[in-house]
Amino acid sequence: DAQNLLENLRSEYPALVEELVPATLTVGEVQEVLQNLLNERVSIRDLVTICETLATQARVSRDIDLLTEYSRAALARQISRQYAPDGTLHIITVGPRTEDEIAQSIQQGDRGNQVAMAPWAMQRLLGVVGTEVEKVAAAGRDPIILCSSRIRLALRRMLERRLPNVVVLSFAEVTPQTQVEAVGNIEVNVGNEAIHR
């Protein structure tokens, strides 16, 4: 499928496709990025933007996770429209201390970047996230967590089994024109008590 998409794109943008495949990435690597986007319900209809981003960023890194995050940032307008059709994004924030603790616990695993916390700390964090998500869902809103790009993917992977419907966005995926309204906050002090407001 990825090969077919690229061949269709080649008819209109031959130089772009030549620059990308096989000069910079393999078809398999492009396919992995597209699969990552689709796994999180991000449309790949704007293949030109995705391929332009990959052609530029793959010169610096061929890390699939990183390339996926760059592609998501390049699709910010589309992602903002998807989750804020009326121009306002209702989000659950991640407190700075919690964000730092997650960032410090990220480790490279066989499935890319993962949160590697002690089991009790992970349970505490998942409990607080679950509580916030339930409150937002009870108010009739889709649960969307907004955090920095440094933890976005690892946080999403941590939540995908227990809370598969939670959307995790980074600040880079929200356009400046989008109004952001916080409807919840995740703050966990893994060292002491869990705090959530």
mmCIF file with all atom_site columns, C-alpha atoms in Angstrom:
data_model
loop_
_atom_site.group_PDB
_atom_site.id
_atom_site.type_symbol
_atom_site.label_atom_id
_atom_site.label_alt_id
_atom_site.label_comp_id
_atom_site.label_asym_id
_atom_site.label_entity_id
_atom_site.label_seq_id
_atom_site.pdbx_PDB_ins_code
_atom_site.Cartn_x
_atom_site.Cartn_y
_atom_site.Cartn_z
_atom_site.occupancy
_atom_site.B_iso_or_equiv
_atom_site.pdbx_formal_charge
_atom_site.auth_seq_id
_atom_site.auth_comp_id
_atom_site.auth_asym_id
_atom_site.auth_atom_id
_atom_site.pdbx_PDB_model_num
ATOM 1   C CA . ASP A 1 1   ? 0.000   0.000  0.000   1.00 0.00 ? 1   ASP A CA 1
ATOM 2   C CA . ALA A 1 2   ? 2.812   2.405  0.866   1.00 0.00 ? 2   ALA A CA 1
ATOM 3   C CA . GLN A 1 3   ? 4.456   1.632  -2.478  1.00 0.00 ? 3   GLN A CA 1
ATOM 4   C CA . ASN A 1 4   ? 1.179   2.387  -4.304  1.00 0.00 ? 4   ASN A CA 1
ATOM 5   C CA . LEU A 1 5   ? 0.724   5.658  -2.423  1.00 0.00 ? 5   LEU A CA 1
ATOM 6   C CA . LEU A 1 6   ? 4.253   6.731  -3.321  1.00 0.00 ? 6   LEU A CA 1
ATOM 7   C CA . GLU A 1 7   ? 3.819   5.736  -6.975  1.00 0.00 ? 7   GLU A CA 1
ATOM 8   C CA . ASN A 1 8   ? 0.609   7.791  -7.191  1.00 0.00 ? 8   ASN A CA 1
ATOM 9   C CA . LEU A 1 9   ? 2.418   10.725 -5.588  1.00 0.00 ? 9   LEU A CA 1
ATOM 10  C CA . ARG A 1 10  ? 5.340   10.334 -8.020  1.00 0.00 ? 10  ARG A CA 1
ATOM 11  C CA . SER A 1 11  ? 3.106   11.241 -10.970 1.00 0.00 ? 11  SER A CA 1
ATOM 12  C CA . GLU A 1 12  ? 2.547   14.732 -9.545  1.00 0.00 ? 12  GLU A CA 1
ATOM 13  C CA . TYR A 1 13  ? 5.670   15.215 -7.412  1.00 0.00 ? 13  TYR A CA 1
ATOM 14  C CA . PRO A 1 14  ? 8.425   13.121 -9.036  1.00 0.00 ? 14  PRO A CA 1
ATOM 15  C CA . ALA A 1 15  ? 11.330  15.104 -7.527  1.00 0.00 ? 15  ALA A CA 1
ATOM 16  C CA . LEU A 1 16  ? 9.928   14.790 -3.981  1.00 0.00 ? 16  LEU A CA 1
ATOM 17  C CA . VAL A 1 17  ? 9.496   11.023 -4.211  1.00 0.00 ? 17  VAL A CA 1
ATOM 18  C CA . GLU A 1 18  ? 12.946  10.598 -5.813  1.00 0.00 ? 18  GLU A CA 1
ATOM 19  C CA . GLU A 1 19  ? 14.505  12.616 -2.978  1.00 0.00 ? 19  GLU A CA 1
ATOM 20  C CA . LEU A 1 20  ? 12.718  10.494 -0.382  1.00 0.00 ? 20  LEU A CA 1
ATOM 21  C CA . VAL A 1 21  ? 12.760  6.906  -1.726  1.00 0.00 ? 21  VAL A CA 1
ATOM 22  C CA . PRO A 1 22  ? 15.248  5.300  -2.014  1.00 0.00 ? 22  PRO A CA 1
ATOM 23  C CA . ALA A 1 23  ? 17.670  8.223  -1.632  1.00 0.00 ? 23  ALA A CA 1
ATOM 24  C CA . THR A 1 24  ? 16.811  8.954  2.021   1.00 0.00 ? 24  THR A CA 1
ATOM 25  C CA . LEU A 1 25  ? 14.467  6.256  3.376   1.00 0.00 ? 25  LEU A CA 1
ATOM 26  C CA . THR A 1 26  ? 13.283  2.825  2.272   1.00 0.00 ? 26  THR A CA 1
ATOM 27  C CA . VAL A 1 27  ? 9.631   2.202  1.366   1.00 0.00 ? 27  VAL A CA 1
ATOM 28  C CA . GLY A 1 28  ? 9.454   0.097  4.548   1.00 0.00 ? 28  GLY A CA 1
ATOM 29  C CA . GLU A 1 29  ? 10.574  3.014  6.720   1.00 0.00 ? 29  GLU A CA 1
ATOM 30  C CA . VAL A 1 30  ? 8.037   5.360  5.103   1.00 0.00 ? 30  VAL A CA 1
ATOM 31  C CA . GLN A 1 31  ? 5.382   2.688  5.649   1.00 0.00 ? 31  GLN A CA 1
ATOM 32  C CA . GLU A 1 32  ? 6.284   2.476  9.367   1.00 0.00 ? 32  GLU A CA 1
ATOM 33  C CA . VAL A 1 33  ? 5.782   6.232  9.781   1.00 0.00 ? 33  VAL A CA 1
ATOM 34  C CA . LEU A 1 34  ? 2.438   6.094  7.941   1.00 0.00 ? 34  LEU A CA 1
ATOM 35  C CA . GLN A 1 35  ? 1.368   3.130  10.114  1.00 0.00 ? 35  GLN A CA 1
ATOM 36  C CA . ASN A 1 36  ? 2.281   5.039  13.298  1.00 0.00 ? 36  ASN A CA 1
ATOM 37  C CA . LEU A 1 37  ? 0.156   7.995  12.163  1.00 0.00 ? 37  LEU A CA 1
ATOM 38  C CA . LEU A 1 38  ? -2.821  5.777  11.295  1.00 0.00 ? 38  LEU A CA 1
ATOM 39  C CA . ASN A 1 39  ? -2.516  3.878  14.596  1.00 0.00 ? 39  ASN A CA 1
ATOM 40  C CA . GLU A 1 40  ? -3.288  7.165  16.373  1.00 0.00 ? 40  GLU A CA 1
ATOM 41  C CA . ARG A 1 41  ? -6.082  8.120  13.951  1.00 0.00 ? 41  ARG A CA 1
ATOM 42  C CA . VAL A 1 42  ? -4.056  10.796 12.135  1.00 0.00 ? 42  VAL A CA 1
ATOM 43  C CA . SER A 1 43  ? -5.085  10.976 8.478   1.00 0.00 ? 43  SER A CA 1
ATOM 44  C CA . ILE A 1 44  ? -2.310  10.463 5.916   1.00 0.00 ? 44  ILE A CA 1
ATOM 45  C CA . ARG A 1 45  ? -4.290  12.163 3.143   1.00 0.00 ? 45  ARG A CA 1
ATOM 46  C CA . ASP A 1 46  ? -1.793  15.043 3.088   1.00 0.00 ? 46  ASP A CA 1
ATOM 47  C CA . LEU A 1 47  ? 0.976   12.762 1.856   1.00 0.00 ? 47  LEU A CA 1
ATOM 48  C CA . VAL A 1 48  ? 2.893   15.660 0.279   1.00 0.00 ? 48  VAL A CA 1
ATOM 49  C CA . THR A 1 49  ? 3.439   17.341 3.672   1.00 0.00 ? 49  THR A CA 1
ATOM 50  C CA . ILE A 1 50  ? 4.396   14.014 5.274   1.00 0.00 ? 50  ILE A CA 1
ATOM 51  C CA . CYS A 1 51  ? 6.900   13.168 2.507   1.00 0.00 ? 51  CYS A CA 1
ATOM 52  C CA . GLU A 1 52  ? 8.401   16.678 2.502   1.00 0.00 ? 52  GLU A CA 1
ATOM 53  C CA . THR A 1 53  ? 8.893   16.415 6.269   1.00 0.00 ? 53  THR A CA 1
ATOM 54  C CA . LEU A 1 54  ? 10.456  12.958 6.001   1.00 0.00 ? 54  LEU A CA 1
ATOM 55  C CA . ALA A 1 55  ? 12.772  14.021 3.165   1.00 0.00 ? 55  ALA A CA 1
ATOM 56  C CA . THR A 1 56  ? 14.048  16.930 5.279   1.00 0.00 ? 56  THR A CA 1
ATOM 57  C CA . GLN A 1 57  ? 14.209  15.311 8.719   1.00 0.00 ? 57  GLN A CA 1
ATOM 58  C CA . ALA A 1 58  ? 15.560  11.889 7.652   1.00 0.00 ? 58  ALA A CA 1
ATOM 59  C CA . ARG A 1 59  ? 18.831  13.593 6.716   1.00 0.00 ? 59  ARG A CA 1
ATOM 60  C CA . VAL A 1 60  ? 19.302  14.232 10.439  1.00 0.00 ? 60  VAL A CA 1
ATOM 61  C CA . SER A 1 61  ? 17.754  11.064 11.913  1.00 0.00 ? 61  SER A CA 1
ATOM 62  C CA . ARG A 1 62  ? 16.266  7.824  10.610  1.00 0.00 ? 62  ARG A CA 1
ATOM 63  C CA . ASP A 1 63  ? 14.590  7.093  13.957  1.00 0.00 ? 63  ASP A CA 1
ATOM 64  C CA . ILE A 1 64  ? 11.019  6.124  13.030  1.00 0.00 ? 64  ILE A CA 1
ATOM 65  C CA . ASP A 1 65  ? 9.517   7.458  16.278  1.00 0.00 ? 65  ASP A CA 1
ATOM 66  C CA . LEU A 1 66  ? 11.219  10.821 15.795  1.00 0.00 ? 66  LEU A CA 1
ATOM 67  C CA . LEU A 1 67  ? 10.191  10.999 12.133  1.00 0.00 ? 67  LEU A CA 1
ATOM 68  C CA . THR A 1 68  ? 6.594   10.249 13.153  1.00 0.00 ? 68  THR A CA 1
ATOM 69  C CA . GLU A 1 69  ? 6.657   13.085 15.695  1.00 0.00 ? 69  GLU A CA 1
ATOM 70  C CA . TYR A 1 70  ? 8.056   15.516 13.090  1.00 0.00 ? 70  TYR A CA 1
ATOM 71  C CA . SER A 1 71  ? 5.301   14.443 10.691  1.00 0.00 ? 71  SER A CA 1
ATOM 72  C CA . ARG A 1 72  ? 2.633   15.013 13.343  1.00 0.00 ? 72  ARG A CA 1
ATOM 73  C CA . ALA A 1 73  ? 3.999   18.518 13.994  1.00 0.00 ? 73  ALA A CA 1
ATOM 74  C CA . ALA A 1 74  ? 3.921   19.249 10.253  1.00 0.00 ? 74  ALA A CA 1
ATOM 75  C CA . LEU A 1 75  ? 0.245   18.165 10.231  1.00 0.00 ? 75  LEU A CA 1
ATOM 76  C CA . ALA A 1 76  ? -0.642  20.540 13.109  1.00 0.00 ? 76  ALA A CA 1
ATOM 77  C CA . ARG A 1 77  ? -3.357  22.367 11.150  1.00 0.00 ? 77  ARG A CA 1
ATOM 78  C CA . GLN A 1 78  ? -5.090  19.102 10.245  1.00 0.00 ? 78  GLN A CA 1
ATOM 79  C CA . ILE A 1 79  ? -4.755  17.675 13.786  1.00 0.00 ? 79  ILE A CA 1
ATOM 80  C CA . SER A 1 80  ? -6.037  20.896 15.378  1.00 0.00 ? 80  SER A CA 1
ATOM 81  C CA . ARG A 1 81  ? -9.065  20.885 13.057  1.00 0.00 ? 81  ARG A CA 1
ATOM 82  C CA . GLN A 1 82  ? -9.717  17.220 13.850  1.00 0.00 ? 82  GLN A CA 1
ATOM 83  C CA . TYR A 1 83  ? -9.840  17.710 17.613  1.00 0.00 ? 83  TYR A CA 1
ATOM 84  C CA . ALA A 1 84  ? -10.993 21.338 17.795  1.00 0.00 ? 84  ALA A CA 1
ATOM 85  C CA . PRO A 1 85  ? -13.532 21.707 14.952  1.00 0.00 ? 85  PRO A CA 1
ATOM 86  C CA . ASP A 1 86  ? -15.029 24.785 16.660  1.00 0.00 ? 86  ASP A CA 1
ATOM 87  C CA . GLY A 1 87  ? -11.578 26.302 17.253  1.00 0.00 ? 87  GLY A CA 1
ATOM 88  C CA . THR A 1 88  ? -11.349 25.375 20.958  1.00 0.00 ? 88  THR A CA 1
ATOM 89  C CA . LEU A 1 89  ? -9.367  22.395 22.218  1.00 0.00 ? 89  LEU A CA 1
ATOM 90  C CA . HIS A 1 90  ? -10.490 21.080 25.623  1.00 0.00 ? 90  HIS A CA 1
ATOM 91  C CA . ILE A 1 91  ? -7.485  19.383 27.162  1.00 0.00 ? 91  ILE A CA 1
ATOM 92  C CA . ILE A 1 92  ? -6.063  17.697 30.233  1.00 0.00 ? 92  ILE A CA 1
ATOM 93  C CA . THR A 1 93  ? -2.704  19.233 31.091  1.00 0.00 ? 93  THR A CA 1
ATOM 94  C CA . VAL A 1 94  ? 0.318   17.433 32.547  1.00 0.00 ? 94  VAL A CA 1
ATOM 95  C CA . GLY A 1 95  ? 1.884   19.229 35.495  1.00 0.00 ? 95  GLY A CA 1
ATOM 96  C CA . PRO A 1 96  ? 5.552   20.231 35.127  1.00 0.00 ? 96  PRO A CA 1
ATOM 97  C CA . ARG A 1 97  ? 6.783   17.956 37.919  1.00 0.00 ? 97  ARG A CA 1
ATOM 98  C CA . THR A 1 98  ? 4.927   14.967 36.468  1.00 0.00 ? 98  THR A CA 1
ATOM 99  C CA . GLU A 1 99  ? 6.200   15.759 32.992  1.00 0.00 ? 99  GLU A CA 1
ATOM 100 C CA . ASP A 1 100 ? 9.775   15.875 34.312  1.00 0.00 ? 100 ASP A CA 1
ATOM 101 C CA . GLU A 1 101 ? 9.366   12.545 36.114  1.00 0.00 ? 101 GLU A CA 1
ATOM 102 C CA . ILE A 1 102 ? 7.976   10.913 32.961  1.00 0.00 ? 102 ILE A CA 1
ATOM 103 C CA . ALA A 1 103 ? 10.785  12.410 30.830  1.00 0.00 ? 103 ALA A CA 1
ATOM 104 C CA . GLN A 1 104 ? 13.445  11.127 33.260  1.00 0.00 ? 104 GLN A CA 1
ATOM 105 C CA . SER A 1 105 ? 11.970  7.607  33.165  1.00 0.00 ? 105 SER A CA 1
ATOM 106 C CA . ILE A 1 106 ? 11.876  7.250  29.349  1.00 0.00 ? 106 ILE A CA 1
ATOM 107 C CA . GLN A 1 107 ? 14.075  4.437  28.070  1.00 0.00 ? 107 GLN A CA 1
ATOM 108 C CA . GLN A 1 108 ? 14.702  3.087  24.593  1.00 0.00 ? 108 GLN A CA 1
ATOM 109 C CA . GLY A 1 109 ? 13.139  -0.359 24.269  1.00 0.00 ? 109 GLY A CA 1
ATOM 110 C CA . ASP A 1 110 ? 12.482  -2.822 21.468  1.00 0.00 ? 110 ASP A CA 1
ATOM 111 C CA . ARG A 1 111 ? 9.234   -0.940 20.749  1.00 0.00 ? 111 ARG A CA 1
ATOM 112 C CA . GLY A 1 112 ? 10.875  2.492  20.804  1.00 0.00 ? 112 GLY A CA 1
ATOM 113 C CA . ASN A 1 113 ? 10.720  4.963  23.697  1.00 0.00 ? 113 ASN A CA 1
ATOM 114 C CA . GLN A 1 114 ? 8.859   3.612  26.734  1.00 0.00 ? 114 GLN A CA 1
ATOM 115 C CA . VAL A 1 115 ? 8.109   4.888  30.230  1.00 0.00 ? 115 VAL A CA 1
ATOM 116 C CA . ALA A 1 116 ? 10.115  2.695  32.629  1.00 0.00 ? 116 ALA A CA 1
ATOM 117 C CA . MET A 1 117 ? 8.840   3.544  36.119  1.00 0.00 ? 117 MET A CA 1
ATOM 118 C CA . ALA A 1 118 ? 8.614   1.342  39.164  1.00 0.00 ? 118 ALA A CA 1
ATOM 119 C CA . PRO A 1 119 ? 5.332   -0.639 38.996  1.00 0.00 ? 119 PRO A CA 1
ATOM 120 C CA . TRP A 1 120 ? 3.819   1.196  42.006  1.00 0.00 ? 120 TRP A CA 1
ATOM 121 C CA . ALA A 1 121 ? 4.708   4.579  40.488  1.00 0.00 ? 121 ALA A CA 1
ATOM 122 C CA . MET A 1 122 ? 3.195   3.530  37.156  1.00 0.00 ? 122 MET A CA 1
ATOM 123 C CA . GLN A 1 123 ? -0.016  2.419  38.924  1.00 0.00 ? 123 GLN A CA 1
ATOM 124 C CA . ARG A 1 124 ? -0.243  5.719  40.772  1.00 0.00 ? 124 ARG A CA 1
ATOM 125 C CA . LEU A 1 125 ? 0.209   7.700  37.539  1.00 0.00 ? 125 LEU A CA 1
ATOM 126 C CA . LEU A 1 126 ? -2.306  5.550  35.645  1.00 0.00 ? 126 LEU A CA 1
ATOM 127 C CA . GLY A 1 127 ? -4.793  5.986  38.501  1.00 0.00 ? 127 GLY A CA 1
ATOM 128 C CA . VAL A 1 128 ? -4.568  9.786  38.389  1.00 0.00 ? 128 VAL A CA 1
ATOM 129 C CA . VAL A 1 129 ? -4.809  9.817  34.573  1.00 0.00 ? 129 VAL A CA 1
ATOM 130 C CA . GLY A 1 130 ? -7.819  7.478  34.737  1.00 0.00 ? 130 GLY A CA 1
ATOM 131 C CA . THR A 1 131 ? -9.585  9.751  37.243  1.00 0.00 ? 131 THR A CA 1
ATOM 132 C CA . GLU A 1 132 ? -9.035  12.849 35.074  1.00 0.00 ? 132 GLU A CA 1
ATOM 133 C CA . VAL A 1 133 ? -10.128 11.019 31.923  1.00 0.00 ? 133 VAL A CA 1
ATOM 134 C CA . GLU A 1 134 ? -13.336 9.807  33.633  1.00 0.00 ? 134 GLU A CA 1
ATOM 135 C CA . LYS A 1 135 ? -14.191 13.356 34.756  1.00 0.00 ? 135 LYS A CA 1
ATOM 136 C CA . VAL A 1 136 ? -13.724 14.727 31.229  1.00 0.00 ? 136 VAL A CA 1
ATOM 137 C CA . ALA A 1 137 ? -15.691 11.868 29.644  1.00 0.00 ? 137 ALA A CA 1
ATOM 138 C CA . ALA A 1 138 ? -18.508 12.330 32.203  1.00 0.00 ? 138 ALA A CA 1
ATOM 139 C CA . ALA A 1 139 ? -18.741 15.965 31.065  1.00 0.00 ? 139 ALA A CA 1
ATOM 140 C CA . GLY A 1 140 ? -19.331 14.711 27.522  1.00 0.00 ? 140 GLY A CA 1
ATOM 141 C CA . ARG A 1 141 ? -15.902 15.592 26.101  1.00 0.00 ? 141 ARG A CA 1
ATOM 142 C CA . ASP A 1 142 ? -13.296 13.437 24.384  1.00 0.00 ? 142 ASP A CA 1
ATOM 143 C CA . PRO A 1 143 ? -10.299 12.962 26.691  1.00 0.00 ? 143 PRO A CA 1
ATOM 144 C CA . ILE A 1 144 ? -7.286  14.743 25.148  1.00 0.00 ? 144 ILE A CA 1
ATOM 145 C CA . ILE A 1 145 ? -4.005  15.087 27.018  1.00 0.00 ? 145 ILE A CA 1
ATOM 146 C CA . LEU A 1 146 ? -1.699  17.931 25.973  1.00 0.00 ? 146 LEU A CA 1
ATOM 147 C CA . CYS A 1 147 ? 2.009   17.661 26.842  1.00 0.00 ? 147 CYS A CA 1
ATOM 148 C CA . SER A 1 148 ? 5.452   18.447 25.469  1.00 0.00 ? 148 SER A CA 1
ATOM 149 C CA . SER A 1 149 ? 6.764   16.547 22.473  1.00 0.00 ? 149 SER A CA 1
ATOM 150 C CA . ARG A 1 150 ? 9.563   15.045 24.600  1.00 0.00 ? 150 ARG A CA 1
ATOM 151 C CA . ILE A 1 151 ? 7.081   12.769 26.441  1.00 0.00 ? 151 ILE A CA 1
ATOM 152 C CA . ARG A 1 152 ? 4.126   12.561 24.022  1.00 0.00 ? 152 ARG A CA 1
ATOM 153 C CA . LEU A 1 153 ? 4.863   9.217  22.385  1.00 0.00 ? 153 LEU A CA 1
ATOM 154 C CA . ALA A 1 154 ? 6.091   7.474  25.537  1.00 0.00 ? 154 ALA A CA 1
ATOM 155 C CA . LEU A 1 155 ? 2.994   8.665  27.443  1.00 0.00 ? 155 LEU A CA 1
ATOM 156 C CA . ARG A 1 156 ? 0.718   7.463  24.637  1.00 0.00 ? 156 ARG A CA 1
ATOM 157 C CA . ARG A 1 157 ? 2.368   4.033  24.652  1.00 0.00 ? 157 ARG A CA 1
ATOM 158 C CA . MET A 1 158 ? 2.002   3.843  28.426  1.00 0.00 ? 158 MET A CA 1
ATOM 159 C CA . LEU A 1 159 ? -1.735  4.573  28.197  1.00 0.00 ? 159 LEU A CA 1
ATOM 160 C CA . GLU A 1 160 ? -2.659  2.583  25.072  1.00 0.00 ? 160 GLU A CA 1
ATOM 161 C CA . ARG A 1 161 ? -3.558  -0.678 26.838  1.00 0.00 ? 161 ARG A CA 1
ATOM 162 C CA . ARG A 1 162 ? -5.494  0.732  29.791  1.00 0.00 ? 162 ARG A CA 1
ATOM 163 C CA . LEU A 1 163 ? -6.929  3.869  28.137  1.00 0.00 ? 163 LEU A CA 1
ATOM 164 C CA . PRO A 1 164 ? -6.891  3.222  24.363  1.00 0.00 ? 164 PRO A CA 1
ATOM 165 C CA . ASN A 1 165 ? -9.307  6.053  23.514  1.00 0.00 ? 165 ASN A CA 1
ATOM 166 C CA . VAL A 1 166 ? -7.273  8.812  25.137  1.00 0.00 ? 166 VAL A CA 1
ATOM 167 C CA . VAL A 1 167 ? -5.708  11.151 22.578  1.00 0.00 ? 167 VAL A CA 1
ATOM 168 C CA . VAL A 1 168 ? -2.251  12.473 23.476  1.00 0.00 ? 168 VAL A CA 1
ATOM 169 C CA . LEU A 1 169 ? -1.151  15.615 21.632  1.00 0.00 ? 169 LEU A CA 1
ATOM 170 C CA . SER A 1 170 ? 2.002   17.688 21.883  1.00 0.00 ? 170 SER A CA 1
ATOM 171 C CA . PHE A 1 171 ? 2.114   21.471 21.884  1.00 0.00 ? 171 PHE A CA 1
ATOM 172 C CA . ALA A 1 172 ? 3.763   21.278 18.424  1.00 0.00 ? 172 ALA A CA 1
ATOM 173 C CA . GLU A 1 173 ? 0.535   19.769 17.017  1.00 0.00 ? 173 GLU A CA 1
ATOM 174 C CA . VAL A 1 174 ? -1.706  22.661 18.096  1.00 0.00 ? 174 VAL A CA 1
ATOM 175 C CA . THR A 1 175 ? -1.836  25.717 15.842  1.00 0.00 ? 175 THR A CA 1
ATOM 176 C CA . PRO A 1 176 ? -1.443  29.199 17.376  1.00 0.00 ? 176 PRO A CA 1
ATOM 177 C CA . GLN A 1 177 ? -5.007  30.015 16.225  1.00 0.00 ? 177 GLN A CA 1
ATOM 178 C CA . THR A 1 178 ? -6.480  27.179 18.319  1.00 0.00 ? 178 THR A CA 1
ATOM 179 C CA . GLN A 1 179 ? -7.913  28.226 21.681  1.00 0.00 ? 179 GLN A CA 1
ATOM 180 C CA . VAL A 1 180 ? -6.858  25.865 24.469  1.00 0.00 ? 180 VAL A CA 1
ATOM 181 C CA . GLU A 1 181 ? -9.035  25.322 27.528  1.00 0.00 ? 181 GLU A CA 1
ATOM 182 C CA . ALA A 1 182 ? -7.784  23.126 30.372  1.00 0.00 ? 182 ALA A CA 1
ATOM 183 C CA . VAL A 1 183 ? -10.514 20.870 31.779  1.00 0.00 ? 183 VAL A CA 1
ATOM 184 C CA . GLY A 1 184 ? -8.245  18.684 33.908  1.00 0.00 ? 184 GLY A CA 1
ATOM 185 C CA . ASN A 1 185 ? -4.700  18.346 35.203  1.00 0.00 ? 185 ASN A CA 1
ATOM 186 C CA . ILE A 1 186 ? -2.409  15.390 35.840  1.00 0.00 ? 186 ILE A CA 1
ATOM 187 C CA . GLU A 1 187 ? -0.029  15.984 38.722  1.00 0.00 ? 187 GLU A CA 1
ATOM 188 C CA . VAL A 1 188 ? 1.587   13.050 40.478  1.00 0.00 ? 188 VAL A CA 1
ATOM 189 C CA . ASN A 1 189 ? 4.427   13.230 42.935  1.00 0.00 ? 189 ASN A CA 1
ATOM 190 C CA . VAL A 1 190 ? 5.808   9.754  42.530  1.00 0.00 ? 190 VAL A CA 1
ATOM 191 C CA . GLY A 1 191 ? 8.175   10.390 45.428  1.00 0.00 ? 191 GLY A CA 1
ATOM 192 C CA . ASN A 1 192 ? 5.366   11.170 47.909  1.00 0.00 ? 192 ASN A CA 1
ATOM 193 C CA . GLU A 1 193 ? 1.644   11.477 47.533  1.00 0.00 ? 193 GLU A CA 1
ATOM 194 C CA . ALA A 1 194 ? -0.384  11.533 44.328  1.00 0.00 ? 194 ALA A CA 1
ATOM 195 C CA . ILE A 1 195 ? -2.010  14.913 43.866  1.00 0.00 ? 195 ILE A CA 1
ATOM 196 C CA . HIS A 1 196 ? -4.693  15.622 41.347  1.00 0.00 ? 196 HIS A CA 1
ATOM 197 C CA . ARG A 1 197 ? -6.852  18.676 40.949  1.00 0.00 ? 197 ARG A CA 1
#
